[in-house]
Tab-separated table of N, CA and C in Angstrom:
chain	number	residue	atom	x	y	z
A	1	MET	N	0.815	-1.185	0.000
A	1	MET	CA	0.000	0.000	0.000
A	1	MET	C	0.865	1.257	0.000
A	2	ALA	N	1.923	1.229	0.801
A	2	ALA	CA	2.814	2.386	0.855
A	2	ALA	C	3.437	2.640	-0.509
A	3	THR	N	3.807	1.574	-1.202
A	3	THR	CA	4.387	1.729	-2.537
A	3	THR	C	3.373	2.339	-3.492
A	4	SER	N	2.115	1.914	-3.413
A	4	SER	CA	1.078	2.463	-4.295
A	4	SER	C	0.854	3.947	-4.046
A	5	ILE	N	1.030	4.376	-2.814
A	5	ILE	CA	0.931	5.807	-2.511
A	5	ILE	C	2.186	6.518	-3.003
A	6	ALA	N	3.342	5.938	-2.704
A	6	ALA	CA	4.604	6.587	-3.067
A	6	ALA	C	4.782	6.728	-4.569
A	7	ASP	N	4.300	5.751	-5.340
A	7	ASP	CA	4.490	5.838	-6.795
A	7	ASP	C	3.350	6.554	-7.512
A	8	GLY	N	2.351	7.020	-6.749
A	8	GLY	CA	1.271	7.787	-7.345
A	8	GLY	C	0.090	6.958	-7.822
A	9	THR	N	0.140	5.623	-7.669
A	9	THR	CA	-1.006	4.787	-8.040
A	9	THR	C	-2.234	5.258	-7.276
A	10	TYR	N	-2.063	5.467	-5.961
A	10	TYR	CA	-3.082	6.137	-5.154
A	10	TYR	C	-2.618	7.584	-5.045
A	11	ALA	N	-3.205	8.448	-5.823
A	11	ALA	CA	-2.742	9.834	-5.967
A	11	ALA	C	-3.064	10.675	-4.732
A	12	PRO	N	-2.284	11.735	-4.511
A	12	PRO	CA	-2.605	12.661	-3.425
A	12	PRO	C	-4.042	13.164	-3.571
A	13	GLY	N	-4.754	13.158	-2.447
A	13	GLY	CA	-6.140	13.600	-2.445
A	13	GLY	C	-7.145	12.507	-2.754
A	14	ALA	N	-6.681	11.330	-3.173
A	14	ALA	CA	-7.593	10.230	-3.508
A	14	ALA	C	-8.317	9.750	-2.255
A	15	LYS	N	-9.632	9.587	-2.385
A	15	LYS	CA	-10.442	9.043	-1.301
A	15	LYS	C	-10.623	7.557	-1.570
A	16	LEU	N	-10.280	6.748	-0.580
A	16	LEU	CA	-10.284	5.301	-0.746
A	16	LEU	C	-11.055	4.642	0.387
A	17	SER	N	-11.837	3.644	0.049
A	17	SER	CA	-12.500	2.857	1.089
A	17	SER	C	-11.641	1.643	1.404
A	18	ASP	N	-11.784	1.136	2.625
A	18	ASP	CA	-11.049	-0.070	3.004
A	18	ASP	C	-11.368	-1.211	2.047
A	19	LYS	N	-12.625	-1.302	1.655
A	19	LYS	CA	-13.053	-2.379	0.755
A	19	LYS	C	-12.372	-2.262	-0.601
A	20	ALA	N	-12.316	-1.056	-1.156
A	20	ALA	CA	-11.682	-0.863	-2.469
A	20	ALA	C	-10.194	-1.212	-2.407
A	21	ILE	N	-9.537	-0.797	-1.334
A	21	ILE	CA	-8.112	-1.107	-1.181
A	21	ILE	C	-7.924	-2.615	-1.046
A	22	ALA	N	-8.754	-3.247	-0.210
A	22	ALA	CA	-8.659	-4.700	-0.017
A	22	ALA	C	-8.870	-5.431	-1.336
A	23	ASP	N	-9.843	-4.985	-2.116
A	23	ASP	CA	-10.087	-5.605	-3.424
A	23	ASP	C	-8.888	-5.425	-4.348
A	24	ASP	N	-8.311	-4.216	-4.358
A	24	ASP	CA	-7.127	-3.948	-5.193
A	24	ASP	C	-5.960	-4.862	-4.829
A	25	LEU	N	-5.783	-5.071	-3.527
A	25	LEU	CA	-4.626	-5.832	-3.050
A	25	LEU	C	-4.904	-7.324	-2.881
A	26	GLY	N	-6.177	-7.705	-3.004
A	26	GLY	CA	-6.531	-9.114	-2.864
A	26	GLY	C	-6.384	-9.636	-1.444
A	27	VAL	N	-6.717	-8.792	-0.471
A	27	VAL	CA	-6.626	-9.180	0.939
A	27	VAL	C	-7.937	-8.830	1.634
A	28	THR	N	-8.051	-9.225	2.902
A	28	THR	CA	-9.230	-8.854	3.676
A	28	THR	C	-9.085	-7.411	4.164
A	29	ARG	N	-10.152	-6.900	4.747
A	29	ARG	CA	-10.125	-5.509	5.196
A	29	ARG	C	-9.301	-5.300	6.470
A	30	THR	N	-9.120	-6.344	7.275
A	30	THR	CA	-8.386	-6.191	8.536
A	30	THR	C	-6.954	-5.712	8.320
A	31	PRO	N	-6.157	-6.367	7.467
A	31	PRO	CA	-4.797	-5.841	7.268
A	31	PRO	C	-4.787	-4.466	6.605
A	32	VAL	N	-5.814	-4.178	5.817
A	32	VAL	CA	-5.903	-2.854	5.195
A	32	VAL	C	-6.109	-1.796	6.271
A	33	ARG	N	-7.007	-2.066	7.207
A	33	ARG	CA	-7.251	-1.102	8.288
A	33	ARG	C	-5.982	-0.862	9.103
A	34	GLU	N	-5.267	-1.945	9.393
A	34	GLU	CA	-4.016	-1.805	10.145
A	34	GLU	C	-3.000	-0.984	9.356
A	35	ALA	N	-2.898	-1.256	8.063
A	35	ALA	CA	-1.948	-0.518	7.213
A	35	ALA	C	-2.340	0.952	7.110
A	36	VAL	N	-3.624	1.222	6.972
A	36	VAL	CA	-4.091	2.608	6.873
A	36	VAL	C	-3.726	3.368	8.147
A	37	GLN	N	-3.918	2.749	9.305
A	37	GLN	CA	-3.563	3.405	10.570
A	37	GLN	C	-2.063	3.690	10.630
A	38	ARG	N	-1.257	2.714	10.230
A	38	ARG	CA	0.200	2.893	10.232
A	38	ARG	C	0.603	4.000	9.267
A	39	LEU	N	-0.001	4.012	8.081
A	39	LEU	CA	0.330	5.026	7.077
A	39	LEU	C	-0.175	6.406	7.490
A	40	ALA	N	-1.260	6.449	8.245
A	40	ALA	CA	-1.741	7.732	8.773
A	40	ALA	C	-0.733	8.281	9.786
A	41	ARG	N	-0.186	7.405	10.621
A	41	ARG	CA	0.839	7.851	11.582
A	41	ARG	C	2.087	8.347	10.863
A	42	ALA	N	2.368	7.776	9.692
A	42	ALA	CA	3.546	8.191	8.919
A	42	ALA	C	3.272	9.441	8.084
A	43	GLY	N	2.009	9.874	8.021
A	43	GLY	CA	1.683	11.083	7.276
A	43	GLY	C	1.302	10.864	5.825
A	44	LEU	N	1.101	9.607	5.425
A	44	LEU	CA	0.734	9.323	4.038
A	44	LEU	C	-0.772	9.306	3.808
A	45	MET	N	-1.546	9.104	4.875
A	45	MET	CA	-3.003	9.042	4.738
A	45	MET	C	-3.672	9.786	5.883
A	46	GLU	N	-4.914	10.184	5.630
A	46	GLU	CA	-5.787	10.723	6.667
A	46	GLU	C	-6.950	9.760	6.799
A	47	VAL	N	-7.399	9.524	8.019
A	47	VAL	CA	-8.515	8.621	8.252
A	47	VAL	C	-9.740	9.444	8.625
A	48	HIS	N	-10.810	9.228	7.902
A	48	HIS	CA	-12.103	9.851	8.196
A	48	HIS	C	-13.017	8.711	8.627
A	49	ALA	N	-13.126	8.526	9.949
A	49	ALA	CA	-13.787	7.355	10.524
A	49	ALA	C	-15.163	7.103	9.924
A	50	ASN	N	-15.415	5.842	9.642
A	50	ASN	CA	-16.687	5.352	9.105
A	50	ASN	C	-17.053	5.945	7.754
A	51	ARG	N	-16.090	6.575	7.074
A	51	ARG	CA	-16.394	7.142	5.761
A	51	ARG	C	-15.374	6.682	4.730
A	52	TYR	N	-14.161	7.163	4.846
A	52	TYR	CA	-13.128	6.833	3.871
A	52	TYR	C	-11.769	7.218	4.440
A	53	SER	N	-10.750	6.800	3.742
A	53	SER	CA	-9.387	7.242	4.037
A	53	SER	C	-8.920	8.028	2.836
A	54	MET	N	-8.053	8.983	3.055
A	54	MET	CA	-7.609	9.838	1.957
A	54	MET	C	-6.089	9.924	1.953
A	55	VAL	N	-5.522	9.836	0.760
A	55	VAL	CA	-4.086	10.020	0.597
A	55	VAL	C	-3.800	11.506	0.810
A	56	THR	N	-2.831	11.803	1.650
A	56	THR	CA	-2.535	13.202	1.950
A	56	THR	C	-1.988	13.931	0.725
A	57	ASP	N	-2.272	15.210	0.674
A	57	ASP	CA	-1.772	16.058	-0.407
A	57	ASP	C	-0.313	16.417	-0.156
A	58	ILE	N	0.357	16.770	-1.234
A	58	ILE	CA	1.747	17.222	-1.140
A	58	ILE	C	1.756	18.709	-1.464
A	59	THR	N	2.085	19.512	-0.473
A	59	THR	CA	2.186	20.950	-0.691
A	59	THR	C	3.663	21.333	-0.783
A	60	ASP	N	3.931	22.528	-1.239
A	60	ASP	CA	5.317	23.002	-1.276
A	60	ASP	C	5.930	23.004	0.120
A	61	GLU	N	5.137	23.419	1.103
A	61	GLU	CA	5.627	23.452	2.480
A	61	GLU	C	5.937	22.043	2.977
A	62	ARG	N	5.048	21.106	2.668
A	62	ARG	CA	5.280	19.721	3.085
A	62	ARG	C	6.551	19.171	2.439
A	63	SER	N	6.752	19.447	1.159
A	63	SER	CA	7.961	18.987	0.470
A	63	SER	C	9.210	19.587	1.103
A	64	ARG	N	9.138	20.859	1.454
A	64	ARG	CA	10.283	21.521	2.085
A	64	ARG	C	10.611	20.867	3.423
A	65	ILE	N	9.591	20.656	4.241
A	65	ILE	CA	9.789	20.054	5.557
A	65	ILE	C	10.313	18.624	5.419
A	66	THR	N	9.716	17.867	4.510
A	66	THR	CA	10.169	16.487	4.290
A	66	THR	C	11.613	16.469	3.830
A	67	ARG	N	11.949	17.356	2.907
A	67	ARG	CA	13.310	17.422	2.373
A	67	ARG	C	14.319	17.730	3.481
A	68	GLU	N	13.996	18.700	4.330
A	68	GLU	CA	14.903	19.054	5.425
A	68	GLU	C	15.088	17.888	6.391
A	69	PHE	N	13.975	17.256	6.751
A	69	PHE	CA	14.041	16.132	7.682
A	69	PHE	C	14.790	14.960	7.056
A	70	ALA	N	14.492	14.674	5.791
A	70	ALA	CA	15.144	13.555	5.098
A	70	ALA	C	16.638	13.791	4.950
A	71	ALA	N	17.017	15.002	4.618
A	71	ALA	CA	18.443	15.305	4.473
A	71	ALA	C	19.157	15.126	5.811
A	72	SER	N	18.520	15.561	6.877
A	72	SER	CA	19.109	15.424	8.206
A	72	SER	C	19.214	13.955	8.614
A	73	GLN	N	18.095	13.237	8.540
A	73	GLN	CA	18.088	11.834	8.958
A	73	GLN	C	18.898	10.958	8.007
A	74	GLY	N	18.753	11.203	6.710
A	74	GLY	CA	19.529	10.444	5.729
A	74	GLY	C	21.013	10.645	5.928
A	75	GLY	N	21.402	11.875	6.203
A	75	GLY	CA	22.806	12.162	6.459
A	75	GLY	C	23.318	11.433	7.686
A	76	GLU	N	22.515	11.408	8.737
A	76	GLU	CA	22.914	10.710	9.963
A	76	GLU	C	23.056	9.209	9.719
A	77	ILE	N	22.125	8.654	8.974
A	77	ILE	CA	22.186	7.222	8.655
A	77	ILE	C	23.447	6.905	7.859
A	78	ILE	N	23.721	7.708	6.844
A	78	ILE	CA	24.902	7.476	6.006
A	78	ILE	C	26.178	7.652	6.819
A	79	ARG	N	26.208	8.662	7.662
A	79	ARG	CA	27.391	8.896	8.506
A	79	ARG	C	27.675	7.659	9.368
A	80	GLU	N	26.638	7.145	10.009
A	80	GLU	CA	26.804	5.956	10.849
A	80	GLU	C	27.167	4.734	10.015
A	81	ALA	N	26.469	4.552	8.895
A	81	ALA	CA	26.688	3.364	8.063
A	81	ALA	C	28.090	3.338	7.477
A	82	ALA	N	28.563	4.477	7.015
A	82	ALA	CA	29.889	4.526	6.389
A	82	ALA	C	30.970	4.058	7.350
A	83	LEU	N	30.764	4.312	8.613
A	83	LEU	CA	31.775	3.960	9.609
A	83	LEU	C	31.508	2.629	10.301
A	84	ALA	N	30.231	2.221	10.387
A	84	ALA	CA	29.885	1.080	11.232
A	84	ALA	C	29.619	-0.231	10.492
A	85	LEU	N	29.346	-0.194	9.199
A	85	LEU	CA	28.994	-1.428	8.499
A	85	LEU	C	30.152	-2.419	8.485
A	86	SER	N	29.804	-3.678	8.673
A	86	SER	CA	30.806	-4.733	8.500
A	86	SER	C	31.152	-4.811	7.016
A	87	GLU	N	32.216	-5.505	6.693
A	87	GLU	CA	32.592	-5.656	5.278
A	87	GLU	C	31.479	-6.356	4.500
A	88	ALA	N	30.858	-7.368	5.110
A	88	ALA	CA	29.766	-8.087	4.440
A	88	ALA	C	28.576	-7.161	4.200
A	89	ASP	N	28.214	-6.368	5.213
A	89	ASP	CA	27.092	-5.438	5.055
A	89	ASP	C	27.423	-4.322	4.071
A	90	LEU	N	28.677	-3.898	4.038
A	90	LEU	CA	29.090	-2.891	3.063
A	90	LEU	C	28.910	-3.428	1.646
A	91	ALA	N	29.268	-4.685	1.430
A	91	ALA	CA	29.091	-5.300	0.111
A	91	ALA	C	27.611	-5.355	-0.261
A	92	ILE	N	26.757	-5.709	0.702
A	92	ILE	CA	25.312	-5.743	0.444
A	92	ILE	C	24.803	-4.340	0.139
A	93	ALA	N	25.241	-3.354	0.906
A	93	ALA	CA	24.818	-1.966	0.670
A	93	ALA	C	25.197	-1.525	-0.736
A	94	CYS	N	26.393	-1.861	-1.169
A	94	CYS	CA	26.832	-1.477	-2.517
A	94	CYS	C	26.018	-2.200	-3.591
A	95	GLU	N	25.639	-3.459	-3.334
A	95	GLU	CA	24.754	-4.172	-4.260
A	95	GLU	C	23.397	-3.473	-4.338
A	96	LEU	N	22.873	-3.071	-3.188
A	96	LEU	CA	21.582	-2.374	-3.157
A	96	LEU	C	21.665	-1.031	-3.875
A	97	ILE	N	22.777	-0.345	-3.737
A	97	ILE	CA	22.965	0.911	-4.470
A	97	ILE	C	22.972	0.620	-5.966
A	98	GLY	N	23.659	-0.445	-6.375
A	98	GLY	CA	23.667	-0.842	-7.785
A	98	GLY	C	22.274	-1.147	-8.301
A	99	GLU	N	21.468	-1.842	-7.496
A	99	GLU	CA	20.084	-2.134	-7.883
A	99	GLU	C	19.268	-0.847	-7.985
A	100	ALA	N	19.512	0.086	-7.084
A	100	ALA	CA	18.805	1.371	-7.148
A	100	ALA	C	19.175	2.120	-8.424
A	101	ILE	N	20.445	2.077	-8.807
A	101	ILE	CA	20.881	2.725	-10.052
A	101	ILE	C	20.186	2.083	-11.246
A	102	GLU	N	20.159	0.745	-11.282
A	102	GLU	CA	19.488	0.037	-12.380
A	102	GLU	C	18.009	0.397	-12.446
A	103	SER	N	17.366	0.512	-11.289
A	103	SER	CA	15.937	0.827	-11.268
A	103	SER	C	15.668	2.244	-11.758
A	104	VAL	N	16.585	3.164	-11.474
A	104	VAL	CA	16.442	4.540	-11.970
A	104	VAL	C	16.552	4.544	-13.491
A	105	GLU	N	17.510	3.773	-14.010
A	105	GLU	CA	17.702	3.711	-15.461
A	105	GLU	C	16.501	3.088	-16.163
A	106	SER	N	15.930	2.037	-15.566
A	106	SER	CA	14.793	1.356	-16.199
A	106	SER	C	13.472	2.067	-15.920
A	107	GLY	N	13.434	2.857	-14.848
A	107	GLY	CA	12.195	3.528	-14.464
A	107	GLY	C	11.211	2.601	-13.775
A	108	LYS	N	11.650	1.391	-13.447
A	108	LYS	CA	10.759	0.406	-12.819
A	108	LYS	C	11.287	0.014	-11.445
A	109	GLY	N	10.394	0.042	-10.473
A	109	GLY	CA	10.741	-0.410	-9.141
A	109	GLY	C	11.727	0.468	-8.397
A	110	TRP	N	11.866	1.713	-8.843
A	110	TRP	CA	12.896	2.554	-8.227
A	110	TRP	C	12.537	2.969	-6.802
A	111	ILE	N	11.261	3.153	-6.511
A	111	ILE	CA	10.889	3.508	-5.138
A	111	ILE	C	11.231	2.348	-4.209
A	112	GLU	N	10.821	1.141	-4.602
A	112	GLU	CA	11.107	-0.026	-3.783
A	112	GLU	C	12.611	-0.202	-3.579
A	113	ALA	N	13.398	0.011	-4.638
A	113	ALA	CA	14.853	-0.146	-4.536
A	113	ALA	C	15.452	0.884	-3.578
A	114	HIS	N	14.988	2.121	-3.656
A	114	HIS	CA	15.495	3.158	-2.753
A	114	HIS	C	15.086	2.868	-1.307
A	115	VAL	N	13.818	2.484	-1.111
A	115	VAL	CA	13.353	2.175	0.237
A	115	VAL	C	14.147	0.999	0.801
A	116	GLU	N	14.357	-0.040	-0.009
A	116	GLU	CA	15.124	-1.198	0.459
A	116	GLU	C	16.540	-0.784	0.875
A	117	LEU	N	17.174	0.051	0.082
A	117	LEU	CA	18.521	0.530	0.403
A	117	LEU	C	18.535	1.282	1.729
A	118	PHE	N	17.667	2.277	1.865
A	118	PHE	CA	17.697	3.099	3.070
A	118	PHE	C	17.200	2.345	4.297
A	119	GLU	N	16.265	1.401	4.121
A	119	GLU	CA	15.857	0.580	5.258
A	119	GLU	C	17.010	-0.321	5.706
A	120	PHE	N	17.744	-0.875	4.751
A	120	PHE	CA	18.904	-1.702	5.091
A	120	PHE	C	19.929	-0.883	5.877
A	121	LEU	N	20.252	0.294	5.365
A	121	LEU	CA	21.236	1.142	6.045
A	121	LEU	C	20.745	1.561	7.426
A	122	THR	N	19.463	1.895	7.534
A	122	THR	CA	18.885	2.267	8.826
A	122	THR	C	18.982	1.102	9.795
A	123	ASP	N	18.631	-0.093	9.308
A	123	ASP	CA	18.640	-1.282	10.155
A	123	ASP	C	20.038	-1.612	10.663
A	124	ARG	N	21.035	-1.430	9.825
A	124	ARG	CA	22.398	-1.810	10.194
A	124	ARG	C	23.138	-0.724	10.972
A	125	ALA	N	22.784	0.520	10.743
A	125	ALA	CA	23.609	1.603	11.270
A	125	ALA	C	23.086	2.240	12.549
A	126	LEU	N	21.815	2.103	12.821
A	126	LEU	CA	21.245	2.886	13.911
A	126	LEU	C	20.628	2.007	14.993
A	127	ASN	N	20.252	2.646	16.074
A	127	ASN	CA	19.673	1.922	17.196
A	127	ASN	C	18.191	1.618	16.971
A	128	ASP	N	17.612	0.843	17.888
A	128	ASP	CA	16.229	0.394	17.739
A	128	ASP	C	15.231	1.546	17.679
A	129	LEU	N	15.465	2.611	18.424
A	129	LEU	CA	14.549	3.748	18.412
A	129	LEU	C	14.500	4.385	17.025
A	130	TYR	N	15.652	4.550	16.401
A	130	TYR	CA	15.689	5.075	15.038
A	130	TYR	C	14.937	4.155	14.083
A	131	ARG	N	15.164	2.860	14.203
A	131	ARG	CA	14.487	1.907	13.310
A	131	ARG	C	12.976	2.025	13.450
A	132	LEU	N	12.493	2.124	14.668
A	132	LEU	CA	11.061	2.263	14.907
A	132	LEU	C	10.538	3.567	14.308
A	133	MET	N	11.249	4.650	14.543
A	133	MET	CA	10.826	5.964	14.062
A	133	MET	C	10.798	6.025	12.536
A	134	LEU	N	11.746	5.364	11.882
A	134	LEU	CA	11.891	5.478	10.435
A	134	LEU	C	11.255	4.328	9.666
A	135	SER	N	10.453	3.484	10.327
A	135	SER	CA	9.951	2.278	9.666
A	135	SER	C	9.159	2.559	8.393
A	136	ASP	N	8.333	3.575	8.364
A	136	ASP	CA	7.579	3.911	7.147
A	136	ASP	C	8.031	5.236	6.543
A	137	PHE	N	9.041	5.809	7.117
A	137	PHE	CA	9.497	7.137	6.733
A	137	PHE	C	9.948	7.228	5.285
A	138	TRP	N	10.666	6.228	4.792
A	138	TRP	CA	11.250	6.339	3.451
A	138	TRP	C	10.195	6.386	2.358
A	139	TYR	N	9.057	5.711	2.563
A	139	TYR	CA	7.974	5.822	1.577
A	139	TYR	C	7.474	7.259	1.506
A	140	LEU	N	7.336	7.885	2.657
A	140	LEU	CA	6.907	9.280	2.716
A	140	LEU	C	7.888	10.181	1.978
A	141	VAL	N	9.170	9.974	2.204
A	141	VAL	CA	10.194	10.795	1.550
A	141	VAL	C	10.096	10.682	0.038
A	142	PHE	N	10.116	9.464	-0.474
A	142	PHE	CA	10.143	9.304	-1.924
A	142	PHE	C	8.820	9.714	-2.558
A	143	ARG	N	7.716	9.614	-1.827
A	143	ARG	CA	6.438	10.112	-2.339
A	143	ARG	C	6.447	11.641	-2.365
A	144	ASP	N	6.805	12.255	-1.247
A	144	ASP	CA	6.739	13.714	-1.143
A	144	ASP	C	7.740	14.422	-2.054
A	145	LEU	N	8.886	13.820	-2.273
A	145	LEU	CA	9.925	14.512	-3.024
A	145	LEU	C	9.972	14.149	-4.497
A	146	TYR	N	9.525	12.967	-4.841
A	146	TYR	CA	9.703	12.518	-6.218
A	146	TYR	C	8.396	12.253	-6.955
A	147	LEU	N	7.352	11.859	-6.275
A	147	LEU	CA	6.051	11.448	-6.806
A	147	LEU	C	6.091	11.001	-8.264
A	148	GLY	N	6.356	9.742	-8.436
A	148	GLY	CA	6.210	9.145	-9.747
A	148	GLY	C	7.479	8.951	-10.548
A	149	GLU	N	8.501	9.755	-10.317
A	149	GLU	CA	9.722	9.559	-11.101
A	149	GLU	C	10.935	10.088	-10.348
A	150	PRO	N	12.067	9.421	-10.543
A	150	PRO	CA	13.279	9.895	-9.874
A	150	PRO	C	13.762	11.198	-10.483
A	151	ARG	N	14.546	11.918	-9.740
A	151	ARG	CA	15.098	13.177	-10.236
A	151	ARG	C	16.210	12.924	-11.233
A	152	VAL	N	16.524	13.951	-11.975
A	152	VAL	CA	17.558	13.861	-13.002
A	152	VAL	C	18.900	13.455	-12.405
A	153	ASN	N	19.252	13.988	-11.242
A	153	ASN	CA	20.577	13.729	-10.675
A	153	ASN	C	20.635	12.502	-9.769
A	154	THR	N	19.577	11.704	-9.733
A	154	THR	CA	19.537	10.569	-8.813
A	154	THR	C	20.640	9.560	-9.096
A	155	ARG	N	20.850	9.226	-10.358
A	155	ARG	CA	21.891	8.247	-10.701
A	155	ARG	C	23.261	8.727	-10.219
A	156	GLU	N	23.583	9.983	-10.519
A	156	GLU	CA	24.880	10.522	-10.123
A	156	GLU	C	25.027	10.537	-8.603
A	157	SER	N	23.957	10.884	-7.916
A	157	SER	CA	24.001	10.899	-6.450
A	157	SER	C	24.238	9.497	-5.897
A	158	LEU	N	23.585	8.503	-6.490
A	158	LEU	CA	23.782	7.123	-6.048
A	158	LEU	C	25.204	6.641	-6.328
A	159	GLU	N	25.744	7.024	-7.475
A	159	GLU	CA	27.132	6.653	-7.789
A	159	GLU	C	28.098	7.289	-6.788
A	160	GLU	N	27.843	8.554	-6.437
A	160	GLU	CA	28.668	9.226	-5.424
A	160	GLU	C	28.536	8.527	-4.075
A	161	LEU	N	27.315	8.112	-3.752
A	161	LEU	CA	27.079	7.422	-2.486
A	161	LEU	C	27.842	6.099	-2.448
A	162	GLU	N	27.795	5.355	-3.541
A	162	GLU	CA	28.520	4.079	-3.575
A	162	GLU	C	30.023	4.300	-3.386
A	163	SER	N	30.576	5.272	-4.077
A	163	SER	CA	32.012	5.575	-3.923
A	163	SER	C	32.335	5.969	-2.485
A	164	ALA	N	31.484	6.786	-1.902
A	164	ALA	CA	31.700	7.228	-0.522
A	164	ALA	C	31.633	6.054	0.451
A	165	MET	N	30.661	5.166	0.245
A	165	MET	CA	30.531	4.018	1.137
A	165	MET	C	31.749	3.113	1.022
A	166	ARG	N	32.192	2.854	-0.207
A	166	ARG	CA	33.372	1.989	-0.402
A	166	ARG	C	34.614	2.603	0.264
A	167	ALA	N	34.708	3.931	0.216
A	167	ALA	CA	35.843	4.627	0.842
A	167	ALA	C	35.619	4.861	2.336
A	168	ARG	N	34.409	4.509	2.799
A	168	ARG	CA	33.997	4.755	4.183
A	168	ARG	C	34.155	6.226	4.550
A	169	SER	N	33.789	7.067	3.601
A	169	SER	CA	33.853	8.512	3.796
A	169	SER	C	32.470	9.032	4.191
A	170	ALA	N	32.292	9.241	5.481
A	170	ALA	CA	31.003	9.707	5.985
A	170	ALA	C	30.614	11.046	5.367
A	171	ASN	N	31.544	11.978	5.286
A	171	ASN	CA	31.223	13.306	4.756
A	171	ASN	C	30.809	13.253	3.294
A	172	ALA	N	31.511	12.463	2.481
A	172	ALA	CA	31.144	12.344	1.065
A	172	ALA	C	29.794	11.652	0.918
A	173	GLY	N	29.506	10.680	1.777
A	173	GLY	CA	28.211	10.000	1.742
A	173	GLY	C	27.073	10.937	2.093
A	174	VAL	N	27.274	11.740	3.115
A	174	VAL	CA	26.260	12.726	3.514
A	174	VAL	C	26.015	13.704	2.369
A	175	LYS	N	27.079	14.159	1.750
A	175	LYS	CA	26.962	15.102	0.629
A	175	LYS	C	26.151	14.486	-0.525
A	176	ALA	N	26.389	13.212	-0.832
A	176	ALA	CA	25.665	12.537	-1.914
A	176	ALA	C	24.177	12.433	-1.597
A	177	VAL	N	23.849	12.076	-0.354
A	177	VAL	CA	22.442	11.954	0.036
A	177	VAL	C	21.769	13.318	0.021
A	178	GLN	N	22.445	14.329	0.502
A	178	GLN	CA	21.849	15.666	0.492
A	178	GLN	C	21.632	16.150	-0.934
A	179	ARG	N	22.530	15.824	-1.835
A	179	ARG	CA	22.348	16.179	-3.250
A	179	ARG	C	21.116	15.462	-3.820
A	180	MET	N	20.951	14.194	-3.457
A	180	MET	CA	19.825	13.411	-3.952
A	180	MET	C	18.492	13.989	-3.486
A	181	LEU	N	18.482	14.603	-2.317
A	181	LEU	CA	17.236	15.072	-1.730
A	181	LEU	C	16.911	16.528	-2.040
A	182	ARG	N	17.745	17.190	-2.808
A	182	ARG	CA	17.445	18.578	-3.179
A	182	ARG	C	16.219	18.643	-4.075
A	183	LEU	N	15.622	19.830	-4.137
A	183	LEU	CA	14.501	20.034	-5.062
A	183	LEU	C	14.966	19.903	-6.493
A	184	LYS	N	14.027	19.567	-7.369
A	184	LYS	CA	14.325	19.454	-8.801
A	184	LYS	C	14.805	20.774	-9.332
């Protein structure tokens, strides 16, 4: 569901019933209700009890706030990851960066690839409180900042990130992530 919101399948402002979502996803309404509540806490949906749920709108102010928060948190994650990842985890991170680059080039699955990368880095680099706080955060970031397509400089930013991670250069990694999160 988060991916459908992040990639624009469920567009900002769309009013959705639990039944319609369940039918779309081929599941019962119970997991849909749980997901809607989780996504509402993450800021991707609004719940209008006994009526419908609505995908939140993206305003310029919201994009600015998301961008600032993402740059800050993304930078912290990269700083920790560049220094703390084991050699095995560093190799996995670089593979995930490669998959993210491929997804940007193909235009398919790029949100999922980016979320997988940043969730992996979050999981490996930070403490449990950060993991809990950021569990649905990356979908919000890529929805609010990119909605539907990666930015022009995304590939270059990912290549810079991979080089920084391999060199274990926290500052270069932070710079690459901040470049990726700038406005178009």
